[in-house]
Amino acid sequence: SASPPLRIADFQEVLGEPTVALAKLRDLCFSGIPFDGGLRCLCWKILLNYLPLEKALWSSLLKKQRDLYSQFLKEMIIQPGIAKANLGVSREDVTLEDHPLNPNPDSRWNTYFKDNEVLLQIDKDVRRLYPDMAFFQRPTDYPCLLILDPQNEFETLRKRVEQTTLKSQTVARNRSGVTNVSSPLKTTPNSLNEYEVLPNGCEAHWEVVERILFIYAKLNPGIAYVQGMNEIVGPLYYTFATDPNSEWKEHAEADTFFCFTNLMAEIRDNFIKSLDDSQCGITYKMEKVYSTLKEKDVELYLKLQEQNIKPQFFAFRWLTLLLSQEFLLPDVIRIWDSLFADDKRFDFLLLVCCAMLTLIRDQLLEGDFTLNMRLLQDYPISDVHLILKKAKELQDSK
């Protein structure tokens, strides 16, 4: 492959045209995008249909979208927060007002309490994002001034979470039907309370991710928030928030929101339980991993079948979360270069999953059920270049 300066020049040439040649760009991105000069951030924004191919439209579109995001912040975080802060200031007859005990389903308060349930789930998940990296706990260089203005007395998301203490246990049913019962009052040694609370006027990167997910849930009530979305938004936000170009970096929150929304439009069916068994649902895709494996390596396929190792035991997570939990963040980002560049949109992901299986075929063929489950749930190979190379070979051998 071309040496880095040459590769960078190739990208700059394609991105320098008045209209970006999408096929050429996909081709380049598929082999990995250099971080230099913010190339990855720019390419991802084009590949995720956030930026149009005509460069002349970029600046007006970005301004429009970022203004729109500010509007979302005002309507969904600031105004409810102000309403809460002003509660009790006027002592008119509460029966005429919308108040916390109003049983009407259209009541603003009813919505507020429902939102809090979603917010608590998001909060629990985003605080745990990439715990092996300090990045998400660190303060952002660009805290949201709309929200953190010291003049503000209103309730922010952080305050909402602090004030919504759950008296009862939280029962979360996850997709495989296992019920997790966790008591927020019991703290484990590794508990979230250990994270230092940032001083007023600062906010950690995980709080920005929380806001993105909360606004997404409000705007998409049909799907709202499903556990695992935090793992999809994390690498996007990290990539945009570490952009070497500070003009882009400053708007990482809004840009991440729209790229995440576009990406979710393509993969959201994986998160909708009622679609699991439909043609667009996750079960169909998991079966496809096995039928592809059967084509490429029938011996391995039969072994997994014989041990009754179903694809949902491992491929559910691989596919739904675009492999974001199987590898370290820099490697996830490299895999996503290829996935976003795939013009068949995530068909390549099925081949990556097959490649992951065939690369450990010898161990799988020798192992028993327990050993093989351990291999698949804690994948042993960390060299993603090897995996992508194998996936490409599988693609070319069709």
Coordinates of N, CA and C in Angstrom, one line a residue, residues 54-150:
E54 N -21.3 17.9 -3.0 CA -20.9 19.3 -3.6 C -20.4 20.1 -2.4
K55 N -19.1 20.4 -2.5 CA -18.4 21.1 -1.5 C -19.0 22.5 -1.2
A56 N -19.5 23.1 -2.3 CA -20.0 24.5 -2.1 C -21.1 24.6 -1.1
L57 N -21.8 23.4 -0.9 CA -23.0 23.4 0.0 C -22.6 23.2 1.4
W58 N -21.3 22.8 1.7 CA -21.0 22.4 3.1 C -21.2 23.5 4.1
S59 N -20.7 24.7 3.9 CA -20.8 25.6 5.0 C -22.2 26.0 5.4
S60 N -23.1 26.2 4.4 CA -24.4 26.6 4.7 C -25.2 25.4 5.4
L61 N -24.9 24.2 4.9 CA -25.6 23.0 5.5 C -25.1 22.9 7.0
L62 N -23.8 23.0 7.2 CA -23.3 22.8 8.6 C -24.0 23.9 9.5
K63 N -24.0 25.1 9.0 CA -24.6 26.2 9.9 C -26.1 25.8 10.2
K64 N -26.8 25.4 9.1 CA -28.2 25.1 9.3 C -28.4 24.0 10.4
Q65 N -27.6 22.9 10.2 CA -27.8 21.7 11.1 C -27.4 22.1 12.5
R66 N -26.3 22.8 12.7 CA -25.8 23.2 14.0 C -26.8 24.1 14.7
D67 N -27.4 25.0 13.9 CA -28.5 25.9 14.5 C -29.7 25.0 14.9
L68 N -30.0 24.0 14.1 CA -31.1 23.2 14.4 C -30.9 22.4 15.7
Y69 N -29.6 22.0 15.9 CA -29.3 21.2 17.1 C -29.4 22.1 18.3
S70 N -29.0 23.4 18.2 CA -29.2 24.3 19.3 C -30.6 24.5 19.7
Q71 N -31.5 24.5 18.6 CA -32.9 24.6 18.9 C -33.4 23.3 19.7
F72 N -32.9 22.2 19.3 CA -33.3 20.9 20.1 C -32.9 21.1 21.5
L73 N -31.7 21.6 21.8 CA -31.2 21.8 23.1 C -32.1 22.7 23.9
K74 N -32.5 23.8 23.2 CA -33.4 24.7 23.9 C -34.8 24.1 24.2
E75 N -35.3 23.4 23.3 CA -36.7 22.8 23.5 C -36.7 21.6 24.4
M76 N -35.6 20.8 24.4 CA -35.8 19.6 25.1 C -35.0 19.5 26.4
I77 N -34.0 20.4 26.6 CA -33.3 20.4 27.8 C -33.4 21.7 28.6
I78 N -33.3 22.8 27.9 CA -33.4 24.1 28.6 C -34.8 24.4 29.1
Q79 N -35.8 24.3 28.1 CA -37.1 24.7 28.5 C -37.7 23.9 29.6
P80 N -37.6 22.5 29.5 CA -38.1 21.7 30.7 C -37.4 22.1 32.0
G81 N -36.1 22.4 31.9 CA -35.3 22.7 33.0 C -35.8 24.0 33.7
I82 N -36.1 25.0 32.8 CA -36.6 26.3 33.3 C -38.0 26.1 34.0
A83 N -38.8 25.3 33.3 CA -40.2 25.0 33.9 C -40.0 24.4 35.3
K84 N -39.1 23.5 35.4 CA -38.8 22.9 36.7 C -38.4 23.9 37.7
A85 N -37.4 24.8 37.3 CA -36.9 25.8 38.2 C -37.9 26.8 38.7
N86 N -38.9 27.0 37.7 CA -39.9 28.0 38.1 C -41.1 27.5 38.9
L87 N -41.1 26.2 39.0 CA -42.2 25.5 39.7 C -42.4 26.1 41.1
G88 N -43.6 26.4 41.4 CA -43.8 26.9 42.8 C -43.6 28.3 43.0
V89 N -43.1 29.0 42.0 CA -42.9 30.5 42.1 C -44.3 31.2 42.2
S90 N -45.2 30.7 41.3 CA -46.5 31.4 41.3 C -47.4 30.4 42.1
R91 N -48.3 31.0 43.0 CA -49.1 30.2 43.8 C -50.6 30.2 43.4
E92 N -50.8 30.1 42.1 CA -52.2 30.1 41.6 C -52.8 28.8 42.0
D93 N -54.1 28.7 41.7 CA -54.7 27.4 42.0 C -54.2 26.3 41.1
V94 N -53.5 25.3 41.8 CA -52.8 24.3 41.0 C -53.8 23.5 40.1
T95 N -55.0 23.5 40.5 CA -56.0 22.6 39.6 C -56.0 23.2 38.2
L96 N -55.7 24.5 38.0 CA -55.8 25.0 36.7 C -54.5 24.8 35.9
E97 N -53.5 24.4 36.7 CA -52.2 24.3 36.1 C -51.8 22.9 35.7
D98 N -50.8 22.7 34.9 CA -50.2 21.4 34.7 C -49.3 21.2 35.9
H99 N -49.5 20.1 36.7 CA -48.7 19.9 37.9 C -48.3 18.5 38.0
P100 N -47.3 18.2 38.8 CA -46.7 16.8 38.8 C -47.7 15.7 39.0
L101 N -48.9 15.9 39.7 CA -49.8 14.8 39.9 C -50.9 14.8 38.9
N102 N -50.8 15.6 37.9 CA -51.8 15.6 36.8 C -51.9 14.3 36.1
P103 N -53.0 13.6 36.2 CA -53.1 12.2 35.6 C -53.2 12.2 34.0
N104 N -53.4 13.4 33.5 CA -53.6 13.5 32.0 C -52.3 13.0 31.3
P105 N -52.5 12.0 30.4 CA -51.3 11.5 29.7 C -50.6 12.6 28.9
D106 N -51.3 13.7 28.5 CA -50.7 14.8 27.7 C -50.0 15.8 28.6
S107 N -50.1 15.5 29.9 CA -49.5 16.5 30.8 C -47.9 16.6 30.6
R108 N -47.5 17.8 30.7 CA -46.0 18.0 30.5 C -45.2 17.3 31.6
W109 N -45.8 17.2 32.7 CA -45.1 16.5 33.8 C -45.0 15.0 33.6
N110 N -46.1 14.5 33.0 CA -46.1 13.1 32.7 C -45.0 12.7 31.8
T111 N -44.8 13.6 30.8 CA -43.7 13.4 29.8 C -42.4 13.5 30.6
Y112 N -42.3 14.5 31.5 CA -41.0 14.8 32.2 C -40.6 13.5 33.0
F113 N -41.6 12.9 33.7 CA -41.2 11.7 34.5 C -40.9 10.5 33.6
K114 N -41.6 10.4 32.4 CA -41.2 9.3 31.5 C -39.8 9.5 30.9
D115 N -39.5 10.8 30.6 CA -38.2 11.1 30.1 C -37.1 10.7 31.1
N116 N -37.4 10.9 32.4 CA -36.4 10.7 33.4 C -36.1 9.2 33.5
E117 N -37.0 8.3 33.2 CA -36.7 6.9 33.2 C -35.7 6.6 32.1
V118 N -35.9 7.2 30.9 CA -35.0 7.0 29.8 C -33.6 7.6 30.1
L119 N -33.7 8.8 30.7 CA -32.4 9.5 31.1 C -31.6 8.7 32.1
L120 N -32.2 8.0 33.0 CA -31.5 7.2 34.0 C -30.8 6.1 33.4
Q121 N -31.4 5.4 32.4 CA -30.8 4.3 31.7 C -29.6 4.8 30.9
I122 N -29.8 5.9 30.2 CA -28.7 6.5 29.4 C -27.5 6.8 30.3
D123 N -27.9 7.4 31.4 CA -26.8 7.9 32.3 C -26.0 6.7 32.8
K124 N -26.7 5.6 33.1 CA -25.9 4.5 33.6 C -25.0 3.9 32.6
D125 N -25.5 3.9 31.3 CA -24.7 3.4 30.2 C -23.5 4.3 29.8
V126 N -23.7 5.6 29.7 CA -22.7 6.4 29.2 C -21.5 6.6 30.2
R127 N -21.8 6.5 31.4 CA -20.7 6.7 32.4 C -19.7 5.5 32.3
R128 N -20.2 4.4 31.7 CA -19.3 3.2 31.6 C -18.6 3.2 30.3
L129 N -18.8 4.2 29.4 CA -18.2 4.1 28.1 C -16.7 4.0 28.1
Y130 N -16.1 3.0 27.5 CA -14.7 2.8 27.4 C -14.0 3.1 28.7
P131 N -14.3 2.3 29.8 CA -13.7 2.6 31.1 C -12.2 2.5 31.1
D132 N -11.6 1.8 30.1 CA -10.1 1.7 30.1 C -9.4 2.9 29.5
M133 N -10.3 3.9 29.1 CA -9.7 5.1 28.5 C -10.2 6.3 29.4
A134 N -9.3 7.3 29.6 CA -9.7 8.4 30.5 C -10.5 9.4 29.7
F135 N -10.5 9.3 28.3 CA -11.1 10.4 27.5 C -12.5 10.8 27.9
F136 N -13.4 9.8 28.1 CA -14.8 10.2 28.4 C -15.0 10.8 29.7
Q137 N -14.1 10.6 30.6 CA -14.2 11.2 32.0 C -13.6 12.6 32.0
R138 N -12.9 12.9 31.0 CA -12.2 14.2 30.9 C -13.1 15.4 30.6
P139 N -12.8 16.6 31.0 CA -13.7 17.7 30.6 C -13.5 18.1 29.1
T140 N -14.5 18.4 28.4 CA -14.4 18.8 27.0 C -13.9 20.3 27.0
D141 N -13.2 20.6 25.9 CA -12.7 22.0 25.7 C -13.8 22.9 25.3
Y142 N -14.9 22.3 24.9 CA -16.0 23.1 24.4 C -17.3 22.8 25.1
P143 N -17.4 23.1 26.4 CA -18.6 22.8 27.1 C -19.8 23.6 26.5
C144 N -21.0 23.1 26.6 CA -22.1 23.7 25.9 C -22.5 25.0 26.7
L145 N -22.2 26.1 26.2 CA -22.4 27.4 26.9 C -23.9 27.7 27.1
L146 N -24.7 27.2 26.2 CA -26.2 27.4 26.3 C -26.7 26.9 27.6
I147 N -26.1 25.7 28.0 CA -26.5 25.0 29.2 C -25.7 25.3 30.4
L148 N -24.5 25.6 30.2 CA -23.6 25.8 31.4 C -23.4 27.3 31.8
D149 N -24.2 28.2 31.2 CA -24.1 29.6 31.6 C -24.3 29.7 33.1
P150 N -23.4 30.3 33.8 CA -23.5 30.4 35.3 C -24.7 31.2 35.7

